[in-house]
Short mmCIF file of C-alpha atoms in Angstrom, two decimals:
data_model
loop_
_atom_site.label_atom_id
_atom_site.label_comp_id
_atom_site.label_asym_id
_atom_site.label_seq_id
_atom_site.Cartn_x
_atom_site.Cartn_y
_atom_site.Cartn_z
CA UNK A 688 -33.94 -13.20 1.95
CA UNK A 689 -37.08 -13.07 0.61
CA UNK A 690 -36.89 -11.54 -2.81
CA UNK A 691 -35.17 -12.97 -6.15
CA UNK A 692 -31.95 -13.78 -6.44
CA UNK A 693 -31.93 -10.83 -9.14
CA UNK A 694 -33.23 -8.75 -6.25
CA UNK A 695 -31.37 -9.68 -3.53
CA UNK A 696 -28.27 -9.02 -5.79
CA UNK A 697 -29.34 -5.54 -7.05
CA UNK A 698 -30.21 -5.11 -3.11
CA UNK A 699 -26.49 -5.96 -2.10
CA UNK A 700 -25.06 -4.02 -4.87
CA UNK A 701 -27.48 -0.67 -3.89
CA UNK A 702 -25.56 -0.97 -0.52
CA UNK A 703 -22.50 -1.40 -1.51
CA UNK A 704 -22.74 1.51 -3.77
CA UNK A 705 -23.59 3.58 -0.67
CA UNK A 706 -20.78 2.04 1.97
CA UNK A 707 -18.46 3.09 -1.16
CA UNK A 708 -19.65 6.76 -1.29
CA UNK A 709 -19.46 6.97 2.34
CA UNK A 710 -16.37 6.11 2.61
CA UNK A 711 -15.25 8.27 -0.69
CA UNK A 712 -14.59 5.45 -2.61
CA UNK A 713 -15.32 4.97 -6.21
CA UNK A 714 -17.65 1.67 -6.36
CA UNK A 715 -15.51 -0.07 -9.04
CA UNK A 716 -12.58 -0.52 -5.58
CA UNK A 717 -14.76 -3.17 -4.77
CA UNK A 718 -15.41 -6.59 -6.27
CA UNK A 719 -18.48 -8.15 -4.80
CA UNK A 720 -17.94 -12.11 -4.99
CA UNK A 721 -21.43 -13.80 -4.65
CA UNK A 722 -20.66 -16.51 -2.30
CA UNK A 723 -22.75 -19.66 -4.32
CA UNK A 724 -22.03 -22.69 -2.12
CA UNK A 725 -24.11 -25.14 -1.48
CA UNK A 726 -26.88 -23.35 -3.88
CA UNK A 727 -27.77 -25.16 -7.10
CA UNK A 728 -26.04 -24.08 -10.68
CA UNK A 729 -29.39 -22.96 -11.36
CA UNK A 730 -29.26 -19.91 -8.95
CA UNK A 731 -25.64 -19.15 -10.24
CA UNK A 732 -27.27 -18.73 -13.69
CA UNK A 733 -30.02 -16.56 -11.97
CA UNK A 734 -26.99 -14.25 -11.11
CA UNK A 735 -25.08 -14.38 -13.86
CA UNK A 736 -28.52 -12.84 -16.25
CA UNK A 737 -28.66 -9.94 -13.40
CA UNK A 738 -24.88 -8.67 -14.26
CA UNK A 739 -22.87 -10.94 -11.35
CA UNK A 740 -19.30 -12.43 -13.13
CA UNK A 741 -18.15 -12.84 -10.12
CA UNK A 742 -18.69 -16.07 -7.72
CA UNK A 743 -16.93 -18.02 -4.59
CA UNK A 744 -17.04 -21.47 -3.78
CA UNK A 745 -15.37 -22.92 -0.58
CA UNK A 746 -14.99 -26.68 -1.53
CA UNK A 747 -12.89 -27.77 -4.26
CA UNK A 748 -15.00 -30.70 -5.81
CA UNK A 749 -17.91 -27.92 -6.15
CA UNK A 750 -16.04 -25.81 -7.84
CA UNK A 751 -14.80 -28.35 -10.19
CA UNK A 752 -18.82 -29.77 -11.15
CA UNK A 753 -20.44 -26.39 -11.17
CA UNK A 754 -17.28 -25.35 -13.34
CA UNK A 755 -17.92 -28.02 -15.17
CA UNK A 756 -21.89 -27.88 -15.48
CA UNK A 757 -21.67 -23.82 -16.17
CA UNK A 758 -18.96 -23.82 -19.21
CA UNK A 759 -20.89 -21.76 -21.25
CA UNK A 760 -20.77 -18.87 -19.02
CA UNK A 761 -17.26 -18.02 -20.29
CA UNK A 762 -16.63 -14.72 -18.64
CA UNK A 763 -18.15 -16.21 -15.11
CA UNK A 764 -14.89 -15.88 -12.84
CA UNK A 765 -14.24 -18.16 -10.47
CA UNK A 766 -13.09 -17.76 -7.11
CA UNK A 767 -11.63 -20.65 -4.30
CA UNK A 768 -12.31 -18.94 -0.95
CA UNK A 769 -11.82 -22.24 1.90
CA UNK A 770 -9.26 -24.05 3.05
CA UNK A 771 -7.83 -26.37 0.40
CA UNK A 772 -5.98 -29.18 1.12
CA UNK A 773 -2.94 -30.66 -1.25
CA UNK A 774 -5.01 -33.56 -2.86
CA UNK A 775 -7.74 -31.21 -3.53
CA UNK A 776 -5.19 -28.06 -5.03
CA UNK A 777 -5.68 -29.66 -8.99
CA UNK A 778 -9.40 -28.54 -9.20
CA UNK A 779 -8.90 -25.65 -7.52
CA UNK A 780 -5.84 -24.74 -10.24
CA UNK A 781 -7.09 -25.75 -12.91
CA UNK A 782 -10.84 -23.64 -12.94
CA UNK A 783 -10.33 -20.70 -10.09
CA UNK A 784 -9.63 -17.35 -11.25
CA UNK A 785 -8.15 -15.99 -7.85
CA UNK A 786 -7.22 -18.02 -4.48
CA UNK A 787 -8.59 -16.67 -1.20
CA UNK A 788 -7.59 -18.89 1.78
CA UNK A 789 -3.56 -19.02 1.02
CA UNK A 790 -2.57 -20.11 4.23
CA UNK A 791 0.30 -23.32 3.69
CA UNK A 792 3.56 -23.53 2.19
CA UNK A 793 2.53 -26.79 0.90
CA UNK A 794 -0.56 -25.94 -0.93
CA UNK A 795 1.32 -22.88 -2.30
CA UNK A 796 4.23 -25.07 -3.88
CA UNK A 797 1.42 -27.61 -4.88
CA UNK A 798 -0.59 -25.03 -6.63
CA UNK A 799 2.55 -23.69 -8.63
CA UNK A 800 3.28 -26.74 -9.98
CA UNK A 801 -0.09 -26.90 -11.23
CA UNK A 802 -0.14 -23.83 -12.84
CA UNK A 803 2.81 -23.80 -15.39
CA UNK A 804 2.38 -22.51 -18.00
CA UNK A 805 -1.08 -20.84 -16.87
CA UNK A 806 -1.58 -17.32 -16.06
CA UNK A 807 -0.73 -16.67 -12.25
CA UNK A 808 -2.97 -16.97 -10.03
CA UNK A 809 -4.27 -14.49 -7.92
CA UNK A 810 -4.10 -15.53 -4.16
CA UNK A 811 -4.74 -13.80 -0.96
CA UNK A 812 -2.71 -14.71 2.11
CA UNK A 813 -5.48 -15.90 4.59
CA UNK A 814 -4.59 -14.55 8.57
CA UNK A 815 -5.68 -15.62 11.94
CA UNK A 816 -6.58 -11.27 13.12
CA UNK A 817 -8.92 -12.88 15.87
CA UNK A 818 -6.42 -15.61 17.42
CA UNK A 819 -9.24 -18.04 17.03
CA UNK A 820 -8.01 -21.39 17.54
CA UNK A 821 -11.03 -23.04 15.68
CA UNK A 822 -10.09 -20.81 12.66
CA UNK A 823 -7.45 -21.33 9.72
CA UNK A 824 -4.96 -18.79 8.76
CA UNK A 825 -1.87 -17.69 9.29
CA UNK A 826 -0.74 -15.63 13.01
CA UNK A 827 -0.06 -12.26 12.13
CA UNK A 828 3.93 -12.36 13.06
CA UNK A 829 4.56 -15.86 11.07
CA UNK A 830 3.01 -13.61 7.90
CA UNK A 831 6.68 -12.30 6.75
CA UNK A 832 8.75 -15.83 6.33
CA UNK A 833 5.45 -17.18 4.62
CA UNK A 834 5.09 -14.36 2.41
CA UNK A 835 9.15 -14.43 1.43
CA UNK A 836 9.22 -17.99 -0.07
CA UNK A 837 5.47 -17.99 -1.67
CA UNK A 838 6.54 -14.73 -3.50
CA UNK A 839 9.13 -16.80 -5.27
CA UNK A 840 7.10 -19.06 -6.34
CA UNK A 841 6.08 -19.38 -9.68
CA UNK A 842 2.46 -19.08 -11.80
CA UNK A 843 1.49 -17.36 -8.07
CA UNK A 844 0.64 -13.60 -7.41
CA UNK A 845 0.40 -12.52 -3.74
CA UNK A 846 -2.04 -9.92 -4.65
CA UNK A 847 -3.44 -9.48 -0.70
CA UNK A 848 -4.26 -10.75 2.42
CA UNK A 849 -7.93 -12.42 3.15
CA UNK A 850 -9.82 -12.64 6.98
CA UNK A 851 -12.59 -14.16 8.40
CA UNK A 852 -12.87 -12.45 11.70
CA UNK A 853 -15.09 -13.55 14.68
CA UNK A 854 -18.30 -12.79 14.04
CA UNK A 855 -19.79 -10.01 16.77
CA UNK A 856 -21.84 -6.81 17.13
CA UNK A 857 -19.73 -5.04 18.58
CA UNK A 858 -18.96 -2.33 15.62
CA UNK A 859 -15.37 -1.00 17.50
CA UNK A 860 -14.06 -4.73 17.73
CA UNK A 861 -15.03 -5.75 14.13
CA UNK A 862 -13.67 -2.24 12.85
CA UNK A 863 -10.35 -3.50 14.62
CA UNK A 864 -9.75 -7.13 12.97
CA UNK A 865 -10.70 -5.16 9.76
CA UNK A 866 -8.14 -2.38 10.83
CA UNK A 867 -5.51 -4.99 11.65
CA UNK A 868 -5.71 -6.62 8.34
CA UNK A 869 -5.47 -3.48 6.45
CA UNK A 870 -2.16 -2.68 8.37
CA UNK A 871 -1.12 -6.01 7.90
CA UNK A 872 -1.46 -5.79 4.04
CA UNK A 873 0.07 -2.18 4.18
CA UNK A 874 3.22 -3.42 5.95
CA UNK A 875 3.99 -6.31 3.55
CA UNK A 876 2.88 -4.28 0.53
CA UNK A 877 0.32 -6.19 -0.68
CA UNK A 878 -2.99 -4.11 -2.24
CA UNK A 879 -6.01 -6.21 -1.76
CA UNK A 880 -7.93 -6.51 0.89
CA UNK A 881 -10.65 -9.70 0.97
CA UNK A 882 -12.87 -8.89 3.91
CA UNK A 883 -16.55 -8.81 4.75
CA UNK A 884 -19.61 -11.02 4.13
CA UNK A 885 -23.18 -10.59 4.15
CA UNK A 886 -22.91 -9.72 7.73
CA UNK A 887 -20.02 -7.11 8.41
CA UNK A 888 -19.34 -6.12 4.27
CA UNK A 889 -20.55 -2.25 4.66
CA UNK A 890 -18.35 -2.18 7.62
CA UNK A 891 -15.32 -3.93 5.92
CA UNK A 892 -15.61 -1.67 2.72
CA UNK A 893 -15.19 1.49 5.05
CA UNK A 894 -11.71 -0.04 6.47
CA UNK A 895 -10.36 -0.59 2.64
CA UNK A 896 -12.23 -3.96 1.63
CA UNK A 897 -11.27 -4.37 -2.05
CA UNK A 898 -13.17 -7.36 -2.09
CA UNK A 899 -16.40 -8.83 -0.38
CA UNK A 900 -17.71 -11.93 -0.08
CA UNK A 901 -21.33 -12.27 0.38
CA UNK A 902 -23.67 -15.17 0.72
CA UNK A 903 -26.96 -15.53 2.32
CA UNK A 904 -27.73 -11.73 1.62
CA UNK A 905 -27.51 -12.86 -2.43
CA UNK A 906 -29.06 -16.40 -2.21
CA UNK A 907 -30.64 -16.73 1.15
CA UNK A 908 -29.98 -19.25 3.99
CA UNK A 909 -28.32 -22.66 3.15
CA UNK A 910 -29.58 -25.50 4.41
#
């Protein structure tokens, strides 16, 4: 992306404004979570004066030092969207306003016992729909017997289930893994839906993405 990060983000938010009316949506279904890893506190700030609250960070120790360095911002919401592992769950439960790669018992009964006495916290089941081995996540049919002990779990919310499909071209096949989730969620009665990045989000916001997680589109390339 060439443009400011104010641009780019107005630029993202033009579009999804337009998957939403598309697919008869009202735009306010769909939380766009600017994806800030990697980029410097200085760009989050950037956002944050152009309207953006909302912003995801995949490793722990980042989110605990931009956290940290961006205190001020006291409305900026937080969001844990990678894999977490146990040693790491304190940072993640002690700053993140929502949970989005939920995929072991262990880091579920880890993260509970971090949050007494805290709010719940928001989490999204995270599941395999390619069958990638390469990828984390849950398989589809071991979803039920995960989803029966983390619900009793407390200072958690199983608000949804979260994907990161195989990235392709092929518009039919993405609509499916996006398709698959959504019945997935449906089945175990769970309401959100975190799907879609700066590649595929237009796409996953027509199949019921209630929230999007975009990246390079907002900030540009990492490198």
């Amino acid at each position: 992306m060439s443009g400011s990060v104010a641009e780019n983000l107005a630029a993202v938010r033009e579009r999804v404004a337009r998957a939403c009316a598309r697919a008869g949506r009202p735009v306010e279904s769909v939380t766009l979570v600017a994806v800030s890893k990697l980029k410097p506190a200085a760009l989050i700030r950037e956002a944050y004066a152009a309207g953006q609250r909302d912003f995801g960070e995949n490793y722990a120790q980042e989110l605990r030092d931009k956290a940290a360095e961006l205190a001020d911002l006291t409305d900026l919401r937080w969001h844990a969207i990678g894999a977490l592992q146990t040693n790491k769950v304190k940072y993640v439960a002690r700053v993140a306003q929502s949970f989005h790669a939920l995929d072991r018992l262990e880091v579920a009964r880890e993260l509970s016992k971090r949050r007494e006495g805290a709010p719940a916290l928001p989490c999204y089941v995270e599941v395999n729909v390619g069958g990638e081995a390469t990828k984390s996540g849950l398989e589809p049919e071991a979803l039920g017997t995960f989803l029966a002990e983390a619900r009793t779990l407390p200072g958690l919310q199983m608000v949804g289930l979260m994907s990161l499909p195989p990235p392709t071209d092929d518009e039919a096949r993405a609509r499916g893994y996006f398709q698959a989730l959504r019945e997935l969620a449906r089945a175990h009665g769970l309401p959100g839906l975190s799907m879609g990045t700066t590649h595929d989000f237009e796409l996953a916001i027509s199949e019921g993405a209630s929230v999007v997680r975009v990246g390079t589109a907002i900030f540009g390339e990492r490198t």
